[in-house]
Structure formats: C-alpha cells, structure tokens
mmCIF file of C-alpha atoms in Angstrom:
data_model
loop_
_atom_site.group_PDB
_atom_site.id
_atom_site.type_symbol
_atom_site.label_atom_id
_atom_site.label_comp_id
_atom_site.label_asym_id
_atom_site.label_seq_id
_atom_site.Cartn_x
_atom_site.Cartn_y
_atom_site.Cartn_z
ATOM 1 C CA MET A 204 -8.802 20.234 -7.863
ATOM 2 C CA ASP A 205 -12.243 21.271 -7.082
ATOM 3 C CA LEU A 206 -12.947 17.733 -6.764
ATOM 4 C CA HIS A 207 -10.286 16.811 -4.216
ATOM 5 C CA ASN A 208 -11.393 20.087 -2.383
ATOM 6 C CA THR A 209 -14.827 18.838 -2.184
ATOM 7 C CA VAL A 210 -13.680 15.363 -0.922
ATOM 8 C CA LEU A 211 -11.163 16.511 1.541
ATOM 9 C CA ARG A 212 -14.058 18.910 3.181
ATOM 10 C CA GLN A 213 -16.580 16.099 2.970
ATOM 11 C CA LEU A 214 -14.386 13.636 4.897
ATOM 12 C CA LYS A 215 -13.010 16.136 7.123
ATOM 13 C CA ASN A 216 -16.440 17.311 8.356
ATOM 14 C CA ARG A 217 -18.091 13.635 8.066
ATOM 15 C CA ARG A 218 -20.351 12.834 11.373
ATOM 16 C CA ASP A 219 -18.268 10.052 13.204
ATOM 17 C CA GLY A 220 -20.081 6.694 13.417
ATOM 18 C CA PHE A 221 -22.523 7.521 10.224
ATOM 19 C CA SER A 222 -22.310 6.111 6.813
ATOM 20 C CA LEU A 223 -20.835 8.428 3.871
ATOM 21 C CA GLU A 224 -22.585 11.110 1.885
ATOM 22 C CA GLN A 225 -24.240 9.704 -1.254
ATOM 23 C CA PRO A 226 -21.567 10.688 -4.232
ATOM 24 C CA PHE A 227 -18.964 8.261 -2.374
ATOM 25 C CA TYR A 228 -21.181 4.940 -3.205
ATOM 26 C CA ILE A 229 -22.636 6.210 -6.580
ATOM 27 C CA ASP A 230 -20.503 9.001 -8.489
ATOM 28 C CA GLN A 231 -17.913 8.130 -11.243
ATOM 29 C CA ASP A 232 -15.875 10.996 -10.545
ATOM 30 C CA TYR A 233 -15.706 9.797 -6.620
ATOM 31 C CA PHE A 234 -14.729 6.189 -7.948
ATOM 32 C CA LYS A 235 -12.177 7.357 -10.323
ATOM 33 C CA LEU A 236 -10.503 9.385 -7.355
ATOM 34 C CA ASP A 237 -10.629 5.880 -5.138
ATOM 35 C CA MET A 238 -8.792 4.339 -7.851
ATOM 36 C CA GLU A 239 -6.054 6.780 -8.153
ATOM 37 C CA THR A 240 -5.723 7.452 -4.486
ATOM 38 C CA ILE A 241 -5.965 4.115 -3.356
ATOM 39 C CA TRP A 242 -6.328 1.107 -5.994
ATOM 40 C CA TYR A 243 -3.258 2.234 -8.218
ATOM 41 C CA ARG A 244 -0.748 3.263 -5.353
ATOM 42 C CA ASP A 245 -1.691 0.546 -2.879
ATOM 43 C CA TRP A 246 -1.054 -3.184 -2.385
ATOM 44 C CA LEU A 247 -3.682 -5.729 -3.557
ATOM 45 C CA PHE A 248 -4.318 -9.364 -3.233
ATOM 46 C CA VAL A 249 -4.648 -10.881 -6.530
ATOM 47 C CA GLY A 250 -4.229 -14.759 -6.378
ATOM 48 C CA HIS A 251 -2.501 -17.413 -4.587
ATOM 49 C CA ASP A 252 0.923 -19.212 -5.198
ATOM 50 C CA CYS A 253 -0.774 -22.636 -5.714
ATOM 51 C CA GLU A 254 -2.940 -21.111 -8.847
ATOM 52 C CA ILE A 255 0.414 -21.018 -10.937
ATOM 53 C CA PRO A 256 2.493 -23.838 -9.585
ATOM 54 C CA ARG A 257 5.023 -24.457 -12.299
ATOM 55 C CA ALA A 258 7.287 -22.185 -14.356
ATOM 56 C CA GLY A 259 4.854 -20.645 -17.226
ATOM 57 C CA ASN A 260 1.670 -20.926 -15.180
ATOM 58 C CA TYR A 261 0.117 -17.343 -15.328
ATOM 59 C CA VAL A 262 -3.069 -15.461 -13.983
ATOM 60 C CA THR A 263 -4.687 -12.009 -15.214
ATOM 61 C CA ALA A 264 -6.187 -9.314 -13.446
ATOM 62 C CA GLN A 265 -7.694 -5.953 -14.572
ATOM 63 C CA ILE A 266 -7.349 -3.586 -11.838
ATOM 64 C CA GLY A 267 -9.264 -0.583 -13.231
ATOM 65 C CA ASP A 268 -7.623 0.690 -16.238
ATOM 66 C CA TYR A 269 -4.510 -1.780 -15.780
ATOM 67 C CA PRO A 270 -4.377 -5.384 -17.135
ATOM 68 C CA VAL A 271 -1.980 -7.219 -15.322
ATOM 69 C CA VAL A 272 -0.269 -10.699 -15.584
ATOM 70 C CA ILE A 273 1.135 -12.663 -12.703
ATOM 71 C CA VAL A 274 3.532 -15.319 -14.026
ATOM 72 C CA ARG A 275 5.852 -18.132 -12.485
ATOM 73 C CA GLY A 276 9.362 -18.039 -13.902
ATOM 74 C CA LYS A 277 11.745 -20.463 -14.985
ATOM 75 C CA ASP A 278 13.620 -19.952 -11.415
ATOM 76 C CA GLN A 279 10.172 -20.604 -9.677
ATOM 77 C CA VAL A 280 10.023 -16.733 -8.638
ATOM 78 C CA ILE A 281 6.507 -15.218 -9.055
ATOM 79 C CA ARG A 282 6.588 -11.936 -11.080
ATOM 80 C CA ALA A 283 3.982 -9.384 -12.408
ATOM 81 C CA PHE A 284 3.626 -7.195 -15.326
ATOM 82 C CA HIS A 285 1.725 -4.592 -16.977
ATOM 83 C CA ASN A 286 -0.416 -7.179 -19.527
ATOM 84 C CA THR A 287 0.387 -4.526 -22.385
ATOM 85 C CA CYS A 288 2.470 -5.281 -25.262
ATOM 86 C CA ARG A 289 5.511 -2.829 -25.711
ATOM 87 C CA HIS A 290 4.636 -2.999 -29.181
ATOM 88 C CA ARG A 291 1.571 -0.936 -29.855
ATOM 89 C CA GLY A 292 -0.273 -2.294 -26.676
ATOM 90 C CA HIS A 293 -2.241 -5.394 -27.175
ATOM 91 C CA ARG A 294 -2.951 -7.418 -24.111
ATOM 92 C CA VAL A 295 -0.373 -10.180 -24.137
ATOM 93 C CA CYS A 296 -2.465 -12.833 -22.052
ATOM 94 C CA THR A 297 -5.767 -12.833 -23.224
ATOM 95 C CA GLN A 298 -7.296 -15.282 -21.072
ATOM 96 C CA GLU A 299 -7.786 -15.540 -17.038
ATOM 97 C CA ARG A 300 -5.146 -18.162 -16.629
ATOM 98 C CA GLY A 301 -2.910 -20.447 -18.620
ATOM 99 C CA ALA A 302 0.326 -22.088 -19.101
ATOM 100 C CA SER A 303 3.139 -21.284 -21.948
ATOM 101 C CA ALA A 304 6.644 -21.389 -22.345
ATOM 102 C CA LYS A 305 6.827 -17.944 -23.453
ATOM 103 C CA LEU A 306 4.618 -15.029 -23.587
ATOM 104 C CA VAL A 307 3.388 -14.166 -26.994
ATOM 105 C CA CYS A 308 1.636 -11.152 -28.171
ATOM 106 C CA PRO A 309 -1.503 -12.675 -30.243
ATOM 107 C CA TYR A 310 -1.178 -9.251 -32.539
ATOM 108 C CA HIS A 311 2.376 -9.571 -34.068
ATOM 109 C CA GLN A 312 3.851 -12.259 -32.092
ATOM 110 C CA TRP A 313 6.218 -10.189 -30.214
ATOM 111 C CA THR A 314 7.216 -12.554 -27.325
ATOM 112 C CA TYR A 315 8.692 -12.284 -23.955
ATOM 113 C CA ASP A 316 10.417 -14.598 -21.590
ATOM 114 C CA LEU A 317 8.698 -15.464 -18.332
ATOM 115 C CA ASP A 318 11.011 -12.764 -16.681
ATOM 116 C CA GLY A 319 9.576 -10.092 -18.800
ATOM 117 C CA SER A 320 12.304 -9.992 -21.558
ATOM 118 C CA LEU A 321 11.571 -9.536 -25.118
ATOM 119 C CA VAL A 322 13.035 -12.339 -26.662
ATOM 120 C CA PHE A 323 11.471 -12.358 -30.666
ATOM 121 C CA ALA A 324 10.229 -9.123 -32.249
ATOM 122 C CA ARG A 325 10.603 -9.805 -36.129
ATOM 123 C CA GLN A 326 11.820 -7.247 -38.881
ATOM 124 C CA MET A 327 12.099 -4.603 -36.719
ATOM 125 C CA GLY A 328 15.094 -2.677 -38.214
ATOM 126 C CA GLU A 329 18.665 -3.060 -37.471
ATOM 127 C CA SER A 330 18.723 0.206 -34.857
ATOM 128 C CA PHE A 331 15.815 -1.772 -33.121
ATOM 129 C CA ASP A 332 17.144 -3.018 -29.378
ATOM 130 C CA LYS A 333 15.046 -5.681 -27.593
ATOM 131 C CA GLN A 334 16.528 -4.753 -24.242
ATOM 132 C CA ASP A 335 14.541 -1.744 -24.501
ATOM 133 C CA PHE A 336 11.242 -3.238 -24.757
ATOM 134 C CA GLY A 337 10.829 -5.705 -22.389
ATOM 135 C CA LEU A 338 7.304 -5.939 -20.342
ATOM 136 C CA LYS A 339 6.981 -3.265 -17.503
ATOM 137 C CA PRO A 340 7.137 -4.698 -14.308
ATOM 138 C CA VAL A 341 4.578 -4.382 -11.761
ATOM 139 C CA HIS A 342 5.710 -4.518 -7.711
ATOM 140 C CA CYS A 343 5.154 -8.244 -6.635
ATOM 141 C CA GLU A 344 5.109 -9.921 -3.435
ATOM 142 C CA SER A 345 4.512 -13.074 -2.070
ATOM 143 C CA VAL A 346 3.590 -14.254 1.633
ATOM 144 C CA GLY A 347 2.041 -17.572 3.147
ATOM 145 C CA GLY A 348 0.782 -18.567 -0.048
ATOM 146 C CA TYR A 349 -0.678 -15.164 -0.986
ATOM 147 C CA ILE A 350 0.325 -12.746 -4.062
ATOM 148 C CA PHE A 351 -0.091 -9.008 -3.644
ATOM 149 C CA ILE A 352 0.965 -6.464 -6.528
ATOM 150 C CA CYS A 353 1.396 -2.784 -6.461
ATOM 151 C CA LEU A 354 0.849 -0.642 -9.472
ATOM 152 C CA ALA A 355 2.497 2.561 -8.137
ATOM 153 C CA ASN A 356 6.116 3.273 -9.428
ATOM 154 C CA GLU A 357 7.188 3.438 -6.097
ATOM 155 C CA ALA A 358 5.604 0.875 -3.567
ATOM 156 C CA SER A 359 5.190 1.407 -0.007
ATOM 157 C CA ASP A 360 7.032 -1.120 2.427
ATOM 158 C CA PHE A 361 5.462 -4.608 2.276
ATOM 159 C CA ALA A 362 7.446 -5.602 5.285
ATOM 160 C CA PRO A 363 4.871 -4.802 8.003
ATOM 161 C CA VAL A 364 2.286 -6.849 6.118
ATOM 162 C CA ARG A 365 4.768 -9.819 5.772
ATOM 163 C CA ALA A 366 5.836 -9.870 9.553
ATOM 164 C CA THR A 367 2.088 -9.423 10.475
ATOM 165 C CA ILE A 368 0.247 -12.287 8.575
ATOM 166 C CA GLU A 369 3.137 -14.673 7.942
ATOM 167 C CA PRO A 370 3.552 -16.303 11.251
ATOM 168 C CA TYR A 371 -0.350 -16.612 11.127
ATOM 169 C CA LEU A 372 -0.419 -18.172 7.544
ATOM 170 C CA LYS A 373 2.959 -20.209 7.925
ATOM 171 C CA PRO A 374 1.307 -23.600 9.383
ATOM 172 C CA HIS A 375 -1.218 -23.740 7.002
ATOM 173 C CA ARG A 376 1.247 -24.225 4.287
ATOM 174 C CA LEU A 377 -1.303 -22.671 1.623
ATOM 175 C CA SER A 378 1.512 -22.087 -0.985
ATOM 176 C CA GLU A 379 1.312 -25.923 -1.205
ATOM 177 C CA ALA A 380 -2.388 -26.245 -1.210
ATOM 178 C CA LYS A 381 -4.780 -26.644 -4.564
ATOM 179 C CA VAL A 382 -7.707 -24.877 -5.941
ATOM 180 C CA ALA A 383 -11.230 -27.019 -5.177
ATOM 181 C CA HIS A 384 -13.103 -24.551 -6.806
ATOM 182 C CA ARG A 385 -13.530 -20.816 -7.431
ATOM 183 C CA ASN A 386 -16.138 -18.285 -8.654
ATOM 184 C CA THR A 387 -16.977 -14.744 -9.367
ATOM 185 C CA ILE A 388 -19.805 -12.787 -8.896
ATOM 186 C CA ILE A 389 -20.599 -9.028 -9.864
ATOM 187 C CA GLU A 390 -22.325 -7.005 -7.146
ATOM 188 C CA LYS A 391 -24.078 -3.947 -8.629
ATOM 189 C CA GLY A 392 -22.699 -1.808 -5.693
ATOM 190 C CA ASN A 393 -19.779 0.294 -4.932
ATOM 191 C CA TRP A 394 -17.030 -1.697 -3.651
ATOM 192 C CA LYS A 395 -17.116 0.297 -0.092
ATOM 193 C CA LEU A 396 -20.588 -0.882 0.419
ATOM 194 C CA VAL A 397 -19.130 -4.655 -0.374
ATOM 195 C CA TRP A 398 -16.789 -3.951 2.639
ATOM 196 C CA GLU A 399 -19.409 -2.280 4.769
ATOM 197 C CA ASN A 400 -21.522 -5.283 4.583
ATOM 198 C CA ASN A 401 -18.936 -7.625 5.072
ATOM 199 C CA ARG A 402 -17.701 -5.720 8.401
ATOM 200 C CA GLU A 403 -20.395 -6.670 10.395
ATOM 201 C CA CYS A 404 -22.940 -9.528 11.372
ATOM 202 C CA TYR A 405 -25.950 -7.235 12.485
ATOM 203 C CA HIS A 406 -27.788 -8.671 9.427
ATOM 204 C CA CYS A 407 -26.481 -12.253 9.682
ATOM 205 C CA ALA A 408 -29.486 -13.714 11.501
ATOM 206 C CA GLY A 409 -32.238 -12.247 8.957
ATOM 207 C CA ASN A 410 -30.175 -12.958 5.998
ATOM 208 C CA HIS A 411 -27.694 -15.597 6.340
ATOM 209 C CA PRO A 412 -29.344 -19.071 7.779
ATOM 210 C CA GLU A 413 -26.754 -21.280 6.241
ATOM 211 C CA LEU A 414 -23.832 -19.278 7.750
ATOM 212 C CA CYS A 415 -25.347 -18.719 11.093
ATOM 213 C CA ARG A 416 -25.254 -22.496 11.849
ATOM 214 C CA THR A 417 -21.679 -22.317 12.344
ATOM 215 C CA TYR A 418 -20.372 -18.763 12.129
ATOM 216 C CA PRO A 419 -20.486 -16.746 15.595
ATOM 217 C CA GLU A 420 -22.548 -13.172 15.049
ATOM 218 C CA ALA A 421 -21.014 -11.814 18.021
ATOM 219 C CA PRO A 422 -19.268 -8.594 17.445
ATOM 220 C CA SER A 423 -16.201 -9.448 19.542
ATOM 221 C CA ALA A 424 -15.629 -12.195 16.655
ATOM 222 C CA THR A 425 -16.599 -10.175 13.801
ATOM 223 C CA GLY A 426 -15.704 -6.774 14.658
ATOM 224 C CA VAL A 427 -12.456 -4.970 15.815
ATOM 225 C CA GLN A 428 -13.175 -4.546 19.767
ATOM 226 C CA GLY A 429 -14.167 -6.933 22.872
ATOM 227 C CA ALA A 430 -12.479 -10.070 21.546
ATOM 228 C CA LYS A 431 -10.140 -9.882 24.459
ATOM 229 C CA ASP A 432 -12.652 -9.451 26.690
ATOM 230 C CA ASP A 433 -14.355 -12.387 25.527
ATOM 231 C CA PRO A 434 -13.294 -15.544 27.625
ATOM 232 C CA VAL A 435 -14.643 -18.035 25.185
ATOM 233 C CA ILE A 436 -12.676 -16.321 22.487
ATOM 234 C CA THR A 437 -9.174 -15.597 24.742
ATOM 235 C CA GLU A 438 -9.744 -19.358 25.759
ATOM 236 C CA HIS A 439 -9.742 -20.621 21.948
ATOM 237 C CA TRP A 440 -6.856 -18.251 21.779
ATOM 238 C CA ALA A 441 -4.716 -20.066 24.415
ATOM 239 C CA ARG A 442 -5.758 -23.498 23.055
ATOM 240 C CA CYS A 443 -4.774 -22.935 19.810
ATOM 241 C CA GLU A 444 -1.652 -21.189 20.553
ATOM 242 C CA ALA A 445 -0.491 -24.176 22.775
ATOM 243 C CA ALA A 446 -0.410 -26.032 19.528
ATOM 244 C CA GLY A 447 1.623 -23.788 17.678
ATOM 245 C CA LEU A 448 -1.118 -21.882 15.832
ATOM 246 C CA PRO A 449 -0.802 -17.688 16.504
ATOM 247 C CA SER A 450 -4.154 -16.837 17.059
ATOM 248 C CA GLU A 451 -4.459 -13.642 19.199
ATOM 249 C CA PHE A 452 -6.370 -10.471 17.401
ATOM 250 C CA THR A 453 -3.452 -8.366 15.506
ATOM 251 C CA MET A 454 -4.000 -5.069 13.628
ATOM 252 C CA ASP A 455 -1.639 -2.734 11.858
ATOM 253 C CA PRO A 456 -1.749 0.909 13.426
ATOM 254 C CA SER A 457 -3.000 2.079 10.335
ATOM 255 C CA GLY A 458 -5.916 -0.015 10.589
ATOM 256 C CA GLN A 459 -5.202 -1.300 6.862
ATOM 257 C CA PHE A 460 -4.944 -5.438 7.939
ATOM 258 C CA ARG A 461 -5.483 -7.569 11.120
ATOM 259 C CA VAL A 462 -5.690 -11.322 11.821
ATOM 260 C CA ALA A 463 -7.083 -13.304 14.407
ATOM 261 C CA ARG A 464 -8.303 -16.868 14.961
ATOM 262 C CA MET A 465 -11.742 -17.107 16.130
ATOM 263 C CA PRO A 466 -13.904 -20.168 17.146
ATOM 264 C CA LEU A 467 -17.021 -21.280 15.309
ATOM 265 C CA ILE A 468 -20.104 -21.796 17.223
ATOM 266 C CA GLN A 469 -21.113 -25.083 19.261
ATOM 267 C CA ASP A 470 -19.006 -27.979 18.070
ATOM 268 C CA ALA A 471 -18.506 -26.791 14.390
ATOM 269 C CA GLU A 472 -15.428 -27.258 12.612
ATOM 270 C CA SER A 473 -16.121 -26.033 8.707
ATOM 271 C CA TYR A 474 -18.726 -24.414 7.143
ATOM 272 C CA THR A 475 -20.962 -26.683 6.079
ATOM 273 C CA MET A 476 -24.929 -27.603 7.115
ATOM 274 C CA SER A 477 -23.772 -30.109 9.545
ATOM 275 C CA GLY A 478 -20.413 -28.270 10.918
ATOM 276 C CA LYS A 479 -18.631 -31.423 10.274
ATOM 277 C CA ARG A 480 -15.234 -31.086 8.011
ATOM 278 C CA ALA A 481 -16.011 -30.837 4.485
ATOM 279 C CA VAL A 482 -12.910 -32.148 3.521
ATOM 280 C CA LYS A 483 -11.696 -35.333 5.146
ATOM 281 C CA ARG A 484 -7.801 -34.450 4.794
ATOM 282 C CA PRO A 485 -6.634 -31.685 6.895
ATOM 283 C CA LEU A 486 -5.576 -28.537 5.124
ATOM 284 C CA SER A 487 -2.151 -28.670 6.253
ATOM 285 C CA ASP A 488 -0.219 -31.753 7.798
ATOM 286 C CA ASP A 489 1.168 -29.513 10.127
ATOM 287 C CA VAL A 490 -1.775 -28.684 12.034
ATOM 288 C CA THR A 491 -2.641 -31.833 14.265
ATOM 289 C CA VAL A 492 -5.335 -30.142 16.428
ATOM 290 C CA SER A 493 -9.079 -30.094 16.109
ATOM 291 C CA HIS A 494 -11.430 -27.470 16.573
ATOM 292 C CA ILE A 495 -9.092 -24.400 15.520
ATOM 293 C CA GLY A 496 -12.419 -22.036 14.494
ATOM 294 C CA THR A 497 -11.498 -19.646 11.543
ATOM 295 C CA MET A 498 -8.388 -17.612 10.784
ATOM 296 C CA LEU A 499 -9.493 -14.179 9.877
ATOM 297 C CA LEU A 500 -7.411 -12.340 7.676
ATOM 298 C CA PHE A 501 -8.348 -9.017 6.075
ATOM 299 C CA HIS A 502 -6.574 -6.737 4.242
ATOM 300 C CA TYR A 503 -8.016 -3.593 2.745
ATOM 301 C CA PRO A 504 -8.985 -3.027 0.124
ATOM 302 C CA THR A 505 -9.042 -6.002 -1.622
ATOM 303 C CA THR A 506 -9.552 -9.116 0.519
ATOM 304 C CA TRP A 507 -10.784 -10.909 3.433
ATOM 305 C CA ASN A 508 -10.129 -14.691 4.298
ATOM 306 C CA HIS A 509 -11.389 -17.616 6.203
ATOM 307 C CA ILE A 510 -8.878 -20.449 6.988
ATOM 308 C CA LEU A 511 -10.277 -23.691 8.641
ATOM 309 C CA VAL A 512 -8.691 -26.758 9.396
ATOM 310 C CA ASP A 513 -10.051 -28.513 6.633
ATOM 311 C CA HIS A 514 -9.769 -25.995 3.947
ATOM 312 C CA ALA A 515 -9.436 -22.316 3.267
ATOM 313 C CA ILE A 516 -11.237 -19.435 1.557
ATOM 314 C CA SER A 517 -10.137 -16.219 0.106
ATOM 315 C CA PHE A 518 -12.564 -13.575 -1.233
ATOM 316 C CA ARG A 519 -10.988 -10.861 -3.627
ATOM 317 C CA VAL A 520 -12.705 -7.477 -4.092
ATOM 318 C CA LEU A 521 -11.878 -5.867 -7.535
ATOM 319 C CA PRO A 522 -13.994 -2.702 -8.576
ATOM 320 C CA ILE A 523 -15.199 -2.460 -11.792
ATOM 321 C CA SER A 524 -17.425 0.719 -11.768
ATOM 322 C CA ALA A 525 -18.782 3.278 -9.473
ATOM 323 C CA GLU A 526 -21.782 0.739 -8.908
ATOM 324 C CA GLU A 527 -20.236 -2.660 -10.063
ATOM 325 C CA THR A 528 -17.690 -4.601 -7.992
ATOM 326 C CA ALA A 529 -16.012 -8.093 -8.960
ATOM 327 C CA VAL A 530 -15.876 -10.334 -5.839
ATOM 328 C CA THR A 531 -13.614 -13.644 -6.384
ATOM 329 C CA THR A 532 -14.204 -16.465 -3.892
ATOM 330 C CA THR A 533 -11.720 -19.283 -3.876
ATOM 331 C CA TRP A 534 -11.522 -22.498 -2.077
ATOM 332 C CA LEU A 535 -8.174 -24.104 -1.203
ATOM 333 C CA VAL A 536 -7.709 -27.908 0.136
ATOM 334 C CA HIS A 537 -4.686 -29.725 0.699
ATOM 335 C CA LYS A 538 -2.906 -30.722 -2.532
ATOM 336 C CA ASP A 539 -3.499 -34.335 -1.934
ATOM 337 C CA ALA A 540 -7.090 -34.467 -1.502
ATOM 338 C CA VAL A 541 -8.989 -36.070 -3.950
ATOM 339 C CA GLU A 542 -12.399 -34.971 -5.356
ATOM 340 C CA GLY A 543 -15.131 -37.502 -4.833
ATOM 341 C CA VAL A 544 -12.816 -39.265 -2.135
ATOM 342 C CA ASP A 545 -12.071 -36.560 0.240
ATOM 343 C CA TYR A 546 -14.509 -33.837 -0.226
ATOM 344 C CA ASN A 547 -17.595 -33.176 -2.395
ATOM 345 C CA VAL A 548 -17.484 -29.905 -4.245
ATOM 346 C CA ASP A 549 -21.069 -29.071 -3.356
ATOM 347 C CA GLU A 550 -20.890 -29.568 0.200
ATOM 348 C CA LEU A 551 -17.398 -27.667 0.520
ATOM 349 C CA THR A 552 -19.049 -24.900 -1.635
ATOM 350 C CA HIS A 553 -22.852 -24.659 -0.326
ATOM 351 C CA VAL A 554 -22.488 -22.542 2.782
ATOM 352 C CA TRP A 555 -20.467 -19.173 1.242
ATOM 353 C CA LYS A 556 -21.984 -19.597 -2.392
ATOM 354 C CA MET A 557 -25.541 -19.229 -0.695
ATOM 355 C CA THR A 558 -24.019 -16.585 1.409
ATOM 356 C CA ASN A 559 -22.262 -14.766 -1.246
ATOM 357 C CA ASP A 560 -25.740 -14.558 -3.199
ATOM 358 C CA GLN A 561 -27.391 -13.260 -0.264
ATOM 359 C CA ASP A 562 -24.689 -10.551 0.247
ATOM 360 C CA ARG A 563 -25.299 -9.672 -3.457
ATOM 361 C CA ALA A 564 -28.549 -9.256 -2.869
ATOM 362 C CA ILE A 565 -28.234 -7.006 0.004
ATOM 363 C CA VAL A 566 -25.360 -5.016 -1.556
ATOM 364 C CA GLU A 567 -27.907 -4.261 -4.890
ATOM 365 C CA GLU A 568 -30.640 -3.342 -2.449
ATOM 366 C CA ASN A 569 -28.468 -0.933 -0.139
ATOM 367 C CA ALA A 570 -26.902 0.896 -3.570
ATOM 368 C CA PHE A 571 -30.468 1.007 -5.016
ATOM 369 C CA GLY A 572 -31.563 3.025 -1.961
ATOM 370 C CA ILE A 573 -28.888 5.272 -1.579
ATOM 371 C CA ARG A 574 -29.518 6.560 -5.261
ATOM 372 C CA SER A 575 -32.635 7.943 -3.417
ATOM 373 C CA PRO A 576 -32.181 12.031 -3.507
ATOM 374 C CA ALA A 577 -33.873 11.162 0.086
ATOM 375 C CA TYR A 578 -30.757 9.379 1.295
ATOM 376 C CA GLU A 579 -28.569 10.986 3.724
ATOM 377 C CA PRO A 580 -25.701 9.240 5.861
ATOM 378 C CA GLY A 581 -27.132 7.035 8.946
ATOM 379 C CA PRO A 582 -26.141 5.838 12.426
ATOM 380 C CA TYR A 583 -24.242 2.732 12.727
ATOM 381 C CA SER A 584 -25.037 0.299 15.534
ATOM 382 C CA VAL A 585 -22.020 1.145 18.391
ATOM 383 C CA ASP A 586 -22.591 -2.759 19.524
ATOM 384 C CA HIS A 587 -23.016 -4.517 16.273
ATOM 385 C CA GLU A 588 -21.308 -2.069 13.689
ATOM 386 C CA GLY A 589 -18.090 -1.366 15.117
ATOM 387 C CA GLY A 590 -16.178 -3.095 12.000
ATOM 388 C CA VAL A 591 -17.909 -1.128 9.673
ATOM 389 C CA MET A 592 -16.996 2.106 11.544
ATOM 390 C CA GLN A 593 -13.623 1.095 11.612
ATOM 391 C CA PHE A 594 -13.386 0.348 7.760
ATOM 392 C CA VAL A 595 -14.952 3.965 7.144
ATOM 393 C CA GLU A 596 -12.558 5.441 9.369
ATOM 394 C CA TRP A 597 -9.671 3.868 7.647
ATOM 395 C CA TYR A 598 -10.704 4.661 4.226
ATOM 396 C CA SER A 599 -11.628 8.355 5.216
ATOM 397 C CA ASN A 600 -8.422 8.834 7.136
ATOM 398 C CA PHE A 601 -6.329 6.919 4.231
ATOM 399 C CA MET A 602 -7.819 9.545 1.858
ATOM 400 C CA VAL A 603 -7.424 12.684 3.637
ATOM 401 C CA GLU A 604 -3.763 11.810 4.301
ATOM 402 C CA ARG A 605 -2.973 10.989 0.606
ATOM 403 C CA LEU A 606 -4.983 14.104 -0.821
ATOM 404 C CA GLN A 607 -3.268 16.367 1.691
ATOM 405 C CA GLY A 608 0.116 15.165 0.512
ATOM 406 C CA ASP A 609 -0.874 15.353 -3.305
ATOM 407 C CA LYS A 610 -1.900 18.929 -2.522
ATOM 408 C CA ALA A 611 1.235 19.762 -1.081
ATOM 409 C CA LYS A 612 3.397 18.147 -3.857
ATOM 410 C CA LEU A 613 1.243 19.928 -6.550
ATOM 411 C CA SER A 614 2.081 23.493 -4.190
ATOM 412 C CA VAL A 615 5.774 22.960 -4.192
ATOM 413 C CA VAL A 616 5.524 22.018 -8.139
ATOM 414 C CA ALA A 617 3.443 25.410 -8.970
#
C-alpha cells in the first residue's frame, strides 16, 4: 500500500507538460505496478487473424508472468487460453507459433481440444473428471483482422473499441491478408519510453532520414491536435471519404485509442526510399483509389499501426522488465501477392527496419540518461510533443483512477 500511495501522490502532483519522475522509467516495483494495474487488466493487441488462418494454427505470447496461447478452432472461432497445463503447470505450447490438431502438453501428454477442453489424461483414476480441467480461457476479441486479449477475470467492454476502429479497418480486409515479414527487437528501455518516442516526430529530422522521405513531420499529422485545421489533411480526408474510406481523426474520450488517415508527403504512396508502392498488388481489392496515405491506428498500451494502399504494418509493444521492451513489427500484404514477383522483402521492410533500429538506439540512450541521479522531469515541446503529453496524461489518469478504485475496494473489505 505504501507504493500505491507514493505513486498516487507523484501522479497527482506531477507537473503538466513534463516527463515523469525517474522511478516510473527504471524501478522494478513501479514496473510491477504497471503490469498489475494496466497490462493484466486491459485489452491488449497480440496478433492478426491471418497469422492463424486454419483450424489448429496457434500463436503464443508472454504478457509479464502470463504465457498465453491463441488458437483457431475447428469452428473457425479464434480463442485464447492461459498456456499452462492444468496438470502441473508446464507450458502446453512451447513454440512461438505452430499448427496442431490438438494441443498436447509435452510433459505428460495431457491433450486439449482446440476449444480448450481436456480430452486425454492417462491413468488419473476413476474419480478424475476431465470436464473439470480444461485450459483456463482468456477473453479474446477479433476486429478488422486484429486480435485483442484481456487477462482480467472480468474484461472491460470491448464494444467502444470495435465501434471506433472497425469501419476504418474494414475496407482493407486485413483478416484475409498474409504476413510478408515479421521481426522482434528488444529495446533496453521502459515501455513508456518506447511509447513517448513513438508519439512525436520532433526527433525525426535528426534521426530518421529514410522515414522522412515519405512521412510528414508536421505535429498536425503525428500528434493529437491541429489536424482539423490543416487544409492539406482535411482535403485528404474529403478525397478518401468520397472513395468510401473513413478518414477523419477520431479519438475515444479516454484517450486510449484513436484512428485517422494522414497524407504522406509529396507524391508518396508507400514507405519506400522512392515513395513508390512496395507491393504491385494493392493490399485490398476493395480500395481502388490511389494516394490514400497512411491510416494511423493507436491503442495504448500495445499497438500503433500504419495501413497503406499496398501493405500494412503493425507494431506490438510487450514489456519484459522495467528496462526492457519487446517491439514486434509485422508487414502484411494481399493474400495472393507473390514474393519476388509482386514485392521484394528487402524493399518492403527497409524503411521501418532502419527506423526501428534508430528508435531502439534513441530509447536506450534516453533510458541511459534517465538512470543518472541528476535526472529530473523535463518540459515537452508544446508545438511538437502534444502526442507525448497526451500519452503521459492518459497513463497518469488511467493509473490514478484504477489505484484509487483499488484503495476504495480494499477499504470496504477491511
């Protein structure tokens, strides 16, 4: 409770427009509180429908202390389970991804159907009832080709997320796409530093020469304010919406998720060194207009995304420790696009591989400096870092609301 009170006091007294105090970025106890308060209780992006296209396909994820497996059932329904055998706790699925008619624990071969029910456990005695020992389910929702899970016993309502983002995603038919490439990098910095770096392009000109060929640095495109007053952006919205593509900036009142379609610079259509499409075949047969820019989708705390005319890129953030974060980038293309014919993987991935590595270096140097006893919260740029301020405000408000609610519940119990 002392830590709860300390964190509450620090967040309530934090200086608006300034970064957080040092322990929020480096302290393991603060990290555990983040996990318990946000990551173990909220909706998290874990992957795409198209990663598990057939019955028996599965992917796994590690959310803090929780191993999870997401599998497509024989009925084509995508479900998630705690990846912990009900016998003695061994992980059932030990690989990052795979395919199996049944989920078989390698320890003692307890066998589960794709709906999580236990179908085989040898020599457990006459009184043993298999129905009592199915895999424990995890809340799971799929929207527009994106899979979200929630580890809480009672999940918050997913309907607002679905209602906001589904119309924007639908034209791109991402549930029917395919993975062209995927990679994961480990950034030696707190997950909040990863997000803060992502939420501004104040650093782009000096650090991202490849990205700056096509992606606008304007705060109205990268932040949360000014888009509706930018004639280039509003003209882009009008043209895209006339073609049946929802485009205007929309943000949930909580600030947790938002979506908008932004123009790329000059005549660019894709994230390539030339600005030309990286994939000859459009991502979706339903999108026939050119120069649609990038559809930006953000959902704290796990994902930001760019969806273009020729491909889509998702970014998944998963914390490992107070000073380590895994960032997984996935490039999606049309299901019938052929590597070597319709696209070249190196060209498709070059800009964001370079950008990701540059961001990794930035985050790690940021973390290095924050460890100094001389560090103190510094001011954000009002002109360029509105998106960072919005993220920190969301984090602070979210933590305060939940921690105060937890204190109230404990008081009632006591």
